[in-house]
CSV table of C-alpha atoms and ligand atoms in Angstrom, one decimal:
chain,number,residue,atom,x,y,z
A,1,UNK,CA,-66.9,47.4,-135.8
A,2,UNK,CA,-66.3,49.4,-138.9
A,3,UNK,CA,-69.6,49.9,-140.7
A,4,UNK,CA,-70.3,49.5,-144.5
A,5,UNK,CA,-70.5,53.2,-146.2
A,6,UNK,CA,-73.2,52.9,-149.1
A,7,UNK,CA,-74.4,54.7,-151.7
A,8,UNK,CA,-77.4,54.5,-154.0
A,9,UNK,CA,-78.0,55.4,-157.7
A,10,UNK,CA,-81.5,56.3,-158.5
A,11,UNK,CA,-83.7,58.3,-156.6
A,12,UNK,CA,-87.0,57.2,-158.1
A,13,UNK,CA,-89.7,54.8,-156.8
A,14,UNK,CA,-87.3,51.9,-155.3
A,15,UNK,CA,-85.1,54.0,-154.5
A,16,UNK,CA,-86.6,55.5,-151.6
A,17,UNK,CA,-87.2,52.1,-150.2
A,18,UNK,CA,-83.7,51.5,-150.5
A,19,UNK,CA,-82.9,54.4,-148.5
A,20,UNK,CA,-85.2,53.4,-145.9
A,21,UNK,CA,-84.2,49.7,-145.2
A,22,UNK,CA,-79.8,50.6,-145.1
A,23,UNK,CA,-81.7,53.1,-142.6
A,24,UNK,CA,-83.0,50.4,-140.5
A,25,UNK,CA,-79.4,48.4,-140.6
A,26,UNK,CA,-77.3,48.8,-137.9
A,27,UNK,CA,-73.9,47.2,-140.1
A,28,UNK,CA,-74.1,49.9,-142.9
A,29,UNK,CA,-74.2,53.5,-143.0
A,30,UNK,CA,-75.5,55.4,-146.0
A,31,UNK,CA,-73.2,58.4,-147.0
A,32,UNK,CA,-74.7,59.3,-150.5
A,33,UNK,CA,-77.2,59.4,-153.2
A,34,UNK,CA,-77.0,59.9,-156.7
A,35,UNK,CA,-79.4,60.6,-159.5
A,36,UNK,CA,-79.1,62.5,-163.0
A,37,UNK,CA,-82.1,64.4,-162.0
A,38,UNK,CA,-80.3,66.5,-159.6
A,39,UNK,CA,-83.3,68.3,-158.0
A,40,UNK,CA,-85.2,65.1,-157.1
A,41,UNK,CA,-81.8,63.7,-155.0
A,42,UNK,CA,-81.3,67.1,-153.3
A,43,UNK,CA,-85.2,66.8,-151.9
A,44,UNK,CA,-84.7,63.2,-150.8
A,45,UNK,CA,-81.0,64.1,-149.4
A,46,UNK,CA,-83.0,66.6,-147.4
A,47,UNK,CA,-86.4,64.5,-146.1
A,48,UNK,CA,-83.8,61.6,-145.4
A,49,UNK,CA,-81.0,64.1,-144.3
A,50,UNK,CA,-77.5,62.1,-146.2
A,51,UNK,CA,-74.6,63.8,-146.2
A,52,UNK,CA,-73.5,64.1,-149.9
A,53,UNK,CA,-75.2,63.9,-153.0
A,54,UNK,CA,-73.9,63.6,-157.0
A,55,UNK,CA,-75.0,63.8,-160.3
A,56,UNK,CA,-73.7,61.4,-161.9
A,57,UNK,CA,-72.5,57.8,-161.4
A,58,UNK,CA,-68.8,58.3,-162.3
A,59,UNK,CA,-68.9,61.0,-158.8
A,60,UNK,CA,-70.4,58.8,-156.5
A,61,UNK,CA,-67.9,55.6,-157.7
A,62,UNK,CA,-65.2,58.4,-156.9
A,63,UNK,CA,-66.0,58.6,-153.6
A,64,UNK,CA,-63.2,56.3,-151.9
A,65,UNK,CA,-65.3,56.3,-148.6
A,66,UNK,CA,-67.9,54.1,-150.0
A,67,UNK,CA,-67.8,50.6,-150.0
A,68,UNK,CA,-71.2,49.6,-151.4
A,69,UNK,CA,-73.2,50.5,-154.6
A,70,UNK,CA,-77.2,50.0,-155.2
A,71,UNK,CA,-78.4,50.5,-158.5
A,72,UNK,CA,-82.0,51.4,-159.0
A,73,UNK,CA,-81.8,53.0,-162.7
A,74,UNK,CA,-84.6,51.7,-165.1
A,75,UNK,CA,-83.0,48.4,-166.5
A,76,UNK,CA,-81.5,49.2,-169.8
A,77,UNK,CA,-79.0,50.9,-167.6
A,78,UNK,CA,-78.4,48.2,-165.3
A,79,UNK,CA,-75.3,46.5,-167.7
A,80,UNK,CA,-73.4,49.7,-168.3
A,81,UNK,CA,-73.7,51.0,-164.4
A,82,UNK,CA,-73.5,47.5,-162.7
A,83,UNK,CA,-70.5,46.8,-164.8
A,84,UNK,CA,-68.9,50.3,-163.8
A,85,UNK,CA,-69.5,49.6,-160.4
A,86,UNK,CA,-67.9,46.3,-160.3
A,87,UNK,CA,-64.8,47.4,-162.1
A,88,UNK,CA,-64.6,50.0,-159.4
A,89,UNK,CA,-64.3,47.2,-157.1
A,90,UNK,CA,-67.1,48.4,-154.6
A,91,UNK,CA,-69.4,45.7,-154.0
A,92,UNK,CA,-73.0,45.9,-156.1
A,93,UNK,CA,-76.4,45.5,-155.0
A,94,UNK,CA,-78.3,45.7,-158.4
A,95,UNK,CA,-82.1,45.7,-159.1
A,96,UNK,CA,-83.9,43.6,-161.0
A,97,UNK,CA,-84.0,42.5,-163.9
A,98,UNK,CA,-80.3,42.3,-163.4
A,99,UNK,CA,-80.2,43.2,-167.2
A,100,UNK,CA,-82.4,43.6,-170.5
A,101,UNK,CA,-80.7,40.3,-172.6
A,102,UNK,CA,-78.8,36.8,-171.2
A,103,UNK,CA,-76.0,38.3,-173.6
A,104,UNK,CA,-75.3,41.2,-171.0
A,105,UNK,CA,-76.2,39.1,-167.9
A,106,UNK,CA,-73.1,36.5,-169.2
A,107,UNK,CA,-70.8,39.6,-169.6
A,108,UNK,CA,-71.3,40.6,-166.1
A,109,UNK,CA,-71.0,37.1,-164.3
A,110,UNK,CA,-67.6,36.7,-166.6
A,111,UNK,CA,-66.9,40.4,-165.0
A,112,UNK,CA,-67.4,40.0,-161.5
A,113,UNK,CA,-65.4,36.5,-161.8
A,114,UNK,CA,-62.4,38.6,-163.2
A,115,UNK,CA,-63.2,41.0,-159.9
A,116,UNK,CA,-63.2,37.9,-157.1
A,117,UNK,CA,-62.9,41.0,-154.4
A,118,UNK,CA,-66.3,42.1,-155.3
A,119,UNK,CA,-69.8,40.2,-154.0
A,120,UNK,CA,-73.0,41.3,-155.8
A,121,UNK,CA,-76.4,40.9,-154.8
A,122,UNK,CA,-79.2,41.0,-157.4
A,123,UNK,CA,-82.9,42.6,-155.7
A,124,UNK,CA,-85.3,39.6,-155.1
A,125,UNK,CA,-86.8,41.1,-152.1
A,126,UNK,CA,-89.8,38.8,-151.7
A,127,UNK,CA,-87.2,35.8,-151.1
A,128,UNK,CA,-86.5,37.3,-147.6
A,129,UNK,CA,-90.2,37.3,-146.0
A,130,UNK,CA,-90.1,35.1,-142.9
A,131,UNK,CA,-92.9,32.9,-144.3
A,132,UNK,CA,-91.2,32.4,-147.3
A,133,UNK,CA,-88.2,31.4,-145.7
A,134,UNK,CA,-90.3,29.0,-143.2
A,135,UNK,CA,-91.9,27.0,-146.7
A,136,UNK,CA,-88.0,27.2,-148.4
A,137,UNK,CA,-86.8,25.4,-145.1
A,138,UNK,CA,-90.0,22.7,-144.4
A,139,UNK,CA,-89.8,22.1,-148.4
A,140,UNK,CA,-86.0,21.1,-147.7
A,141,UNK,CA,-87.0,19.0,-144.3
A,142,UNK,CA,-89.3,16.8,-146.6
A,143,UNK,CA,-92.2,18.2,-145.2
A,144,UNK,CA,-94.3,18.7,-148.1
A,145,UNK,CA,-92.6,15.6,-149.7
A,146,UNK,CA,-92.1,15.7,-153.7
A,147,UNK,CA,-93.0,19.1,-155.2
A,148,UNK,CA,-95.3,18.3,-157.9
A,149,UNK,CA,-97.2,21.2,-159.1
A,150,UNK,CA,-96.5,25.1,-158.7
A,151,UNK,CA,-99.1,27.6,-159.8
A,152,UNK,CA,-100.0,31.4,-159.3
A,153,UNK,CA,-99.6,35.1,-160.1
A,154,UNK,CA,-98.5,38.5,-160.1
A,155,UNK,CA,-101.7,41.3,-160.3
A,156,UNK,CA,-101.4,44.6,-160.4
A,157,UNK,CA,-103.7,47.4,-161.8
A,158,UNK,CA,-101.4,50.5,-162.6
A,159,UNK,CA,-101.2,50.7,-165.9
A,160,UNK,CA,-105.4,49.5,-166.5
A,161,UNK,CA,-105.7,52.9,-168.2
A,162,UNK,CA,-104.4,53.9,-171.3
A,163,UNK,CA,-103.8,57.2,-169.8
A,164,UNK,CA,-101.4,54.9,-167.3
A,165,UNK,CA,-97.5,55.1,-168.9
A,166,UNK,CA,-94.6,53.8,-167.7
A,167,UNK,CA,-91.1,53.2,-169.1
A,168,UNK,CA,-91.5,49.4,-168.5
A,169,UNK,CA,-93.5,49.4,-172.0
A,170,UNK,CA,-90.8,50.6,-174.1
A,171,UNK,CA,-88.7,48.0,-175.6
A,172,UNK,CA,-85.7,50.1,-175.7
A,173,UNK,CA,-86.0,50.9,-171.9
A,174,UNK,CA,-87.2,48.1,-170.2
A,175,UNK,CA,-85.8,45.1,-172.6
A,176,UNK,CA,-88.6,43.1,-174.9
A,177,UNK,CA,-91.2,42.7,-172.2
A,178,UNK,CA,-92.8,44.5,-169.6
A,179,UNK,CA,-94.6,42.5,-166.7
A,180,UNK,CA,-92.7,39.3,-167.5
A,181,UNK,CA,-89.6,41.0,-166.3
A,182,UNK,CA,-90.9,43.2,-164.2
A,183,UNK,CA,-93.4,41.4,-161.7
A,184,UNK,CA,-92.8,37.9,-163.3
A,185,UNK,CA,-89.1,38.3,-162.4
A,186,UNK,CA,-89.8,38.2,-158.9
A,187,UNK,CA,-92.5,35.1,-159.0
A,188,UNK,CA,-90.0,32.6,-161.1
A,189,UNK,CA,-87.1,33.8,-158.3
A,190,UNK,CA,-89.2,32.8,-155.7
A,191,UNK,CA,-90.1,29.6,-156.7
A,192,UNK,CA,-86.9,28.1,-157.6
A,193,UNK,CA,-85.5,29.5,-154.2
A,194,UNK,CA,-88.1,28.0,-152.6
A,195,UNK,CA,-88.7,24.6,-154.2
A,196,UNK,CA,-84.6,24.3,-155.6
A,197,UNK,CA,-86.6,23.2,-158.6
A,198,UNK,CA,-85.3,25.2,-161.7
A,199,UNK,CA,-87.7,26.4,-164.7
A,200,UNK,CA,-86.2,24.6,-167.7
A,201,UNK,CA,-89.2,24.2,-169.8
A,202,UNK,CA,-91.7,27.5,-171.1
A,203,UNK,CA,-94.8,28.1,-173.0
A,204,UNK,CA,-95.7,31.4,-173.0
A,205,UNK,CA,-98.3,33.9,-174.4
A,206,UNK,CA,-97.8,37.3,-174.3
A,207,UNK,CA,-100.6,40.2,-174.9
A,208,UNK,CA,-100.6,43.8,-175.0
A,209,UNK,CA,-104.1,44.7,-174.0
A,210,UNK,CA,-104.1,48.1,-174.9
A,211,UNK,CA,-102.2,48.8,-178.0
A,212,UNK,CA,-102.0,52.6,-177.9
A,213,UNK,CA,-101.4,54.5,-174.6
A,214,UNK,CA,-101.6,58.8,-173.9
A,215,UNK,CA,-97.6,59.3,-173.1
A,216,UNK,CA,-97.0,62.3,-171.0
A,217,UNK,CA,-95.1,64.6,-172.2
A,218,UNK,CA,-93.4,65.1,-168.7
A,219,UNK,CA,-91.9,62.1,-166.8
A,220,UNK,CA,-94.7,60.3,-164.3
A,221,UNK,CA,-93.5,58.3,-161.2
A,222,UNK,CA,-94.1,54.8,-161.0
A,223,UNK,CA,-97.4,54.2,-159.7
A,224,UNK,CA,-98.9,57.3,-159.3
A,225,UNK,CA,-102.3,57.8,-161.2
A,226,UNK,CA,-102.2,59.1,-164.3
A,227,UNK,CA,-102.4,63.0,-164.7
A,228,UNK,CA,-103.9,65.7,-167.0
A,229,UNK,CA,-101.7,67.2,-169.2
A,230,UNK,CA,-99.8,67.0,-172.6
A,231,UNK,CA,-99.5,63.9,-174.0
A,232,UNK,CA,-98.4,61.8,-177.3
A,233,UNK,CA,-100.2,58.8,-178.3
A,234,UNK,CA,-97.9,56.3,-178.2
A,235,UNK,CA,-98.0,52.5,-180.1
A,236,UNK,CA,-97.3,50.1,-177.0
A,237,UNK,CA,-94.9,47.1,-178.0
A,238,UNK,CA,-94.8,45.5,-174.5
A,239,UNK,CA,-96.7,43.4,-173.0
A,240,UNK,CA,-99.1,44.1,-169.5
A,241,UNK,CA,-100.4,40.7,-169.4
A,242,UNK,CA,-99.0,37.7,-169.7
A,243,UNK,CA,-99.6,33.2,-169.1
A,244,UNK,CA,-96.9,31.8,-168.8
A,245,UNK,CA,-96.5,27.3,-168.3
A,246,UNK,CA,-93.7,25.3,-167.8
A,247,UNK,CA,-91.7,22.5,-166.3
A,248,UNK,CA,-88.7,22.5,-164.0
A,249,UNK,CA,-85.8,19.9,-163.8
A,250,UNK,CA,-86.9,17.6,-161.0
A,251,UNK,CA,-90.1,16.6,-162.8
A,252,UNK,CA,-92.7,19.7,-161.2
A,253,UNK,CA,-95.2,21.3,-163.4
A,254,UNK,CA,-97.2,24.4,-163.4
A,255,UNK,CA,-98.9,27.5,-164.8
A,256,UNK,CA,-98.7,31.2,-163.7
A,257,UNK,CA,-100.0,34.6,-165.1
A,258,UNK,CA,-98.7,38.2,-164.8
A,259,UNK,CA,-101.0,41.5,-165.0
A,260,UNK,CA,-100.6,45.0,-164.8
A,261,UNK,CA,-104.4,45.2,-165.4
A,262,UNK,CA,-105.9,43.7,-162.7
A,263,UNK,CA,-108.5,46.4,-160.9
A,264,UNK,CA,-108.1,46.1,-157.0
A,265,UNK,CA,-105.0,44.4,-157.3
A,266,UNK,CA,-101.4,46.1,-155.4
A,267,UNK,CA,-99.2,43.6,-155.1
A,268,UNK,CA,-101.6,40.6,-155.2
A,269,UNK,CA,-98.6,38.1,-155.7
A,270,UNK,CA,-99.2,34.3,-154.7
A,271,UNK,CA,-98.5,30.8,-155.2
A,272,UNK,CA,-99.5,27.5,-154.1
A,273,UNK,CA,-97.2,24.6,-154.4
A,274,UNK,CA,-98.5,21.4,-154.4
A,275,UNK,CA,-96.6,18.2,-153.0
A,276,UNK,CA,-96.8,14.6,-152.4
A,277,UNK,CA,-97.4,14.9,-148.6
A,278,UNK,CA,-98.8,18.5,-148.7
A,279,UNK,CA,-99.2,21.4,-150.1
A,280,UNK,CA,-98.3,25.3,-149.1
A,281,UNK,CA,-99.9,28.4,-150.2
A,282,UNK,CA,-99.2,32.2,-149.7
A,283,UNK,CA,-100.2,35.1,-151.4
A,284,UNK,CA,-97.9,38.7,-151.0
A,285,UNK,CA,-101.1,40.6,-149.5
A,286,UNK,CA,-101.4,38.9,-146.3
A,287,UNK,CA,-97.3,38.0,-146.2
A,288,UNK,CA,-97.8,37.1,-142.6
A,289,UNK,CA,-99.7,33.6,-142.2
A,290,UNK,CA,-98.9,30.5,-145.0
A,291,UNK,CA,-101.5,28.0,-145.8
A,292,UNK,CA,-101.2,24.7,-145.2
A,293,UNK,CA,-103.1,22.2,-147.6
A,294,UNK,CA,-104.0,18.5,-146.4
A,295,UNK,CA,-105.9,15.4,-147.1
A,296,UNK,CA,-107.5,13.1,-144.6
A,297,UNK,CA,-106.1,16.0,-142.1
A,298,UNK,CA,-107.1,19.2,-140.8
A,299,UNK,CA,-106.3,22.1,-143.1
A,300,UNK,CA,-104.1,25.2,-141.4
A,301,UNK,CA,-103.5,28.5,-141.4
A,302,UNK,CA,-99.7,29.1,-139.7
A,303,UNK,CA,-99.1,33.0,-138.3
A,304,UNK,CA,-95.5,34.0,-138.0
A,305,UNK,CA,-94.5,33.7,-134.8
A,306,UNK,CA,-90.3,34.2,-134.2
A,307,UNK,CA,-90.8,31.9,-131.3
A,308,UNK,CA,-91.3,28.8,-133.1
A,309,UNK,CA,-90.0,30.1,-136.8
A,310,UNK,CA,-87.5,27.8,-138.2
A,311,UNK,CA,-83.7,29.0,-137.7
A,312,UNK,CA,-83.2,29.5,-141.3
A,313,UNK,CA,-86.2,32.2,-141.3
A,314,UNK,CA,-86.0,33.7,-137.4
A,315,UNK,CA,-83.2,36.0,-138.7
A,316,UNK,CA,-85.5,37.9,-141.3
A,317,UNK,CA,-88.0,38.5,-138.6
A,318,UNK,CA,-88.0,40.8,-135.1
A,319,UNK,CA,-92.1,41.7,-134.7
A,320,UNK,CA,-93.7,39.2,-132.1
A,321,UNK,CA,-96.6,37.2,-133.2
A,322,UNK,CA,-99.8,39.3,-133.6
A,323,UNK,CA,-97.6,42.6,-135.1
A,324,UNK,CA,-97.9,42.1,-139.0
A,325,UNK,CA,-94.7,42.5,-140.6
A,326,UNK,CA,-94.8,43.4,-144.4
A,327,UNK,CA,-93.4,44.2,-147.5
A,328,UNK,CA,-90.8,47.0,-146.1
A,329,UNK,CA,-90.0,44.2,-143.6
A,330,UNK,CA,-89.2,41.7,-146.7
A,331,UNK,CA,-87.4,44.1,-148.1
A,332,UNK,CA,-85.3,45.1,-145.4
A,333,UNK,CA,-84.7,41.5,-144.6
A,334,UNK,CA,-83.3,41.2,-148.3
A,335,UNK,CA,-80.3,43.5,-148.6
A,336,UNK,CA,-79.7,42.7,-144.7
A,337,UNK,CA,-78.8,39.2,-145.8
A,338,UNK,CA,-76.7,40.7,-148.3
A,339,UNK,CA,-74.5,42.7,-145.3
A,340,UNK,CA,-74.3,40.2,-143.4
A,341,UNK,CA,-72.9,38.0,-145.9
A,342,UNK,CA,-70.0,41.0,-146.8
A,343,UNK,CA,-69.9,41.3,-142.6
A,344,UNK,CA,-69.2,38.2,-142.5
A,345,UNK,CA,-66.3,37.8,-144.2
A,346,UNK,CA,-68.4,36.8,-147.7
A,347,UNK,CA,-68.5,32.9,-146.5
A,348,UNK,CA,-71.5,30.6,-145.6
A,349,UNK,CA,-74.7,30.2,-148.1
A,350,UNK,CA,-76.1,33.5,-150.4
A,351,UNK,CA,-79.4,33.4,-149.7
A,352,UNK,CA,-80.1,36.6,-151.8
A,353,UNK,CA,-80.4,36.4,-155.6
A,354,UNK,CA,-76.6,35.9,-156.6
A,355,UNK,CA,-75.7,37.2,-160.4
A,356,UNK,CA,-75.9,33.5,-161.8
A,357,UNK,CA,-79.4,33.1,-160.6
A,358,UNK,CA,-80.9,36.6,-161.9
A,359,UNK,CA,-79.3,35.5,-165.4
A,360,UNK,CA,-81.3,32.6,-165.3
A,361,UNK,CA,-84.5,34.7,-164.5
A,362,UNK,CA,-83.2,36.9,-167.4
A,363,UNK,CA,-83.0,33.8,-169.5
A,364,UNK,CA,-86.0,32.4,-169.0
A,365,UNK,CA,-87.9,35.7,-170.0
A,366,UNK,CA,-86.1,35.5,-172.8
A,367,UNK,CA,-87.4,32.0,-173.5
A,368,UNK,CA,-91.0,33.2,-172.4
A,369,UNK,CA,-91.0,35.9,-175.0
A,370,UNK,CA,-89.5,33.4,-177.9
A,371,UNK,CA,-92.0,31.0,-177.4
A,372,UNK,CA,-95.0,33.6,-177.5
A,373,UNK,CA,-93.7,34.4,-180.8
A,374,UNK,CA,-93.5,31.6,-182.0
A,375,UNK,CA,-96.3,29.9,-180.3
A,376,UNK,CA,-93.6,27.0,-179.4
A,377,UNK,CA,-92.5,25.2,-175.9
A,378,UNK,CA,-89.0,26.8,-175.5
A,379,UNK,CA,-86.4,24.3,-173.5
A,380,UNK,CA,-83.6,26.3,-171.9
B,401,LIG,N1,-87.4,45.0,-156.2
B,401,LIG,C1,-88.6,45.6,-156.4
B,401,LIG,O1,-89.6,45.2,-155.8
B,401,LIG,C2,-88.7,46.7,-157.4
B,401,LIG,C3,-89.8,47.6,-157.4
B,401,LIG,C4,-89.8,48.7,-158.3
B,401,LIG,C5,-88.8,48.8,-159.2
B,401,LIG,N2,-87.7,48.0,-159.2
B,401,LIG,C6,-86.6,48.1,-160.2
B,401,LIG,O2,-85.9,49.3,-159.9
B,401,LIG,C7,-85.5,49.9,-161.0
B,401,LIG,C8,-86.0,51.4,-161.0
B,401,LIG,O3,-87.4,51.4,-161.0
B,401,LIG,P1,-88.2,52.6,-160.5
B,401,LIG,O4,-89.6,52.2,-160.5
B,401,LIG,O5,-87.6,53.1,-159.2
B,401,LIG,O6,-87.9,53.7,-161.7
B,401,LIG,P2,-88.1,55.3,-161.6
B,401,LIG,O7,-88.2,55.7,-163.0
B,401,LIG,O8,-89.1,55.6,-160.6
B,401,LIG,O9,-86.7,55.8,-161.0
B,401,LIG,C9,-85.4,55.6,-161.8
B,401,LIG,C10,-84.5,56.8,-161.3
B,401,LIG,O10,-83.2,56.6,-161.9
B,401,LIG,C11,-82.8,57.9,-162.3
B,401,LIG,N3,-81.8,57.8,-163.4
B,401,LIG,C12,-82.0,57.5,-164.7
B,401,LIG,N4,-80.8,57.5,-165.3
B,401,LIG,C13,-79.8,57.7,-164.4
B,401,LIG,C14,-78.4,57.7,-164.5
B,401,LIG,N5,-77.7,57.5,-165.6
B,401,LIG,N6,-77.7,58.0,-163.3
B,401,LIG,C15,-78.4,58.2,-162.1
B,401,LIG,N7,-79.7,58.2,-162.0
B,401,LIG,C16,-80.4,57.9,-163.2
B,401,LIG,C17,-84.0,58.7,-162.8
B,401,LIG,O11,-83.8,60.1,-162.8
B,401,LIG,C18,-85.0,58.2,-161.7
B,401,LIG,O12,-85.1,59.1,-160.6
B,401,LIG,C19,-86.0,49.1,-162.2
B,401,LIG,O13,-85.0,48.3,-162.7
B,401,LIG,C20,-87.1,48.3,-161.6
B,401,LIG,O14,-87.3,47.0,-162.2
B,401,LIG,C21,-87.7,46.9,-158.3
């Protein structure tokens, strides 16, 4: 079988994980990297040895050898390189947010539909943990019987200094808000995939903790601490914590919040859904076991086990029971299900974040940041 030739944009934090996953897929072959800071892509084209490696996007599109594109440039960048890459006709795995407005988002689905050769897959990566997939598939056996009321979060601590920077603050960078789009992107993706409710109803407040930050003068990496030097004090416009309530179409309810300012907290990213026979809970940190709520029953605590997985999860899962799996397993699992699809001849269900659902996430953002404004429910 001929294998799918790749090549990635973006050699910063996610970028790397990128490289790792297509690594660990056996259907695709990565042939080679770009990134405009040159250096940076030469060192990781050495420690991950890939064969060729360009400056610039418009090389790496040249390259009639590849048939895939990932693009993991900050997100004001995402419209103008996603929609290159589609007119190339190479099929697009973006990162999220799949744009900084619903404006651009529309442009691009009205693209890709003018392009029906090309297949894009947008980067929710929690979607594809095992567990995740086990609640998506019990919730559609009936299982937990009407979904009633979702609530959760996203906590992180990296940016609980003000010597902590990152381009996610900056308006013109990262779009008109910073942890909505960043981390609550991925916690409103992964509970309308896994309910099939959608979000149509928001009250939102947004707060920027800590107004003025110490910009470095030289770039710092995502998530590294902070480090001595030159630096500008900056006004921050963004926000790094956010509450966010709303309502979905089939009647569910519920409340989440997003922080970047949470001490202790990674990647503490959880839910617990709430439904008329049951409810399920899981939280990101311990991405292995779901929690299963009861009353006038015993209470449980279910370990992955590919054994007695459901068949919609037992494809994103290879570790017997006992050997965590994790984030890079998620992760991996995510942009397999996107080969596979192309492997497969693009037929059967997308399970991965297709353009028309990102735009939805970028819509509702939107609406989350209108009605902090405006201190108004915001129906979409
Ligand atoms: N799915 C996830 O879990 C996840 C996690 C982290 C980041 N992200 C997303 O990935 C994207 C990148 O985030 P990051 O933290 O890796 O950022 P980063 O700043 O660490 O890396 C971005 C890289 O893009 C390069 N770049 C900038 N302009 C370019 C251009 N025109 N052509 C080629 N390369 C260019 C930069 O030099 C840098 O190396 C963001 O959209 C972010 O939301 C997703």
């Amino acid at each position: 079988m001929k294998k799918i030739n790749v090549g990635v944009i973006g050699m910063g934090y996610i970028g790397e994980s990128h490289i790792e996953a297509l690594r660990r897929i056996g259907i695709c072959n990565l042939v080679a990297i770009a990134d405009t800071n040159y250096e940076l892509a030469l060192s990781k084209a050495e420690l991950y040895g890939i064969e060729k490696v360009y400056k610039t996007v418009d090389e790496i599109l040249n390259d009639d050898s590849i048939d895939v594109i990932h693009n993991c440039t900050p997100n004001f960048l995402h419209k103008e390189i996603n929609e290159k890459i589609i007119r190339s006709g190479k099929h697009l795995l973006s990162e999220k947010p799949l744009t900084t407005t619903y404006a651009e988002a529309q442009e691009l689905i009205k693209l890709k539909n003018e392009h029906p050769g090309v297949e894009a897959c947008v980067n929710f990566n929690y979607r594809m943990n095992p567990v995740v997939q086990e609640m998506r598939s019990r919730i559609k056996n009936g299982e937990l019987g009407d979904v009633r009321i979702i609530t959760g979060q996203y906590q992180q601590d990296w940016l609980m200094f003000d010597t902590d920077y990152s381009w996610r603050l900056e308006p013109e960078v990262a779009g008109n808000s910073c942890c909505v789009a960043d981390i609550g992107s991925h916690w409103m993706d992964i509970i309308q995939h896994i309910t099939g409710h959608k979000i149509t109803s928001v009250m939102g407040d947004l707060v920027t903790v800590i107004p003025v930050r110490k910009k470095p003068v030289n770039q710092n990496e995502t998530f590294r601490d902070s480090v001595e030097g030159d630096y500008i004090e900056t006004e921050v416009k963004n926000e790094e914590y956010a509450a966010v309530m709303f309502k979905t179409d089939k009647g569910a309810t519920g409340v989440f919040h997003v922080s970047e300012l949470a001490p202790g907290h990674g990647c503490y990213f959880g839910f617990e859904i709430n439904g008329s026979k049951e409810s399920y809970g899981w939280n990101q940190e311990q991405n292995d076991r779901m929690w299963v709520g009861r009353r006038g029953g015993d209470n449980s605590v279910i370990i992955r086990n590919p054994n007695t997985i459901s068949p919609e999860a037992k494809p994103y899962t290879n570790l017997a029971m006992g050997h965590p799996e994790g984030w890079n397993d998620a992760f991996k699992g995510n942009i397999y299900a996107f080969y596979k699809y192309i492997a497969d001849g693009c037929k059967g269900e997308r399970v991965f974040s297709t353009l028309e659902d990102a735009a939805y996430i970028v819509r509702l953002t939107e609406a989350i940041v209108e009605s902090s404004k405006t201190k108004q429910w915001v129906n979409i």
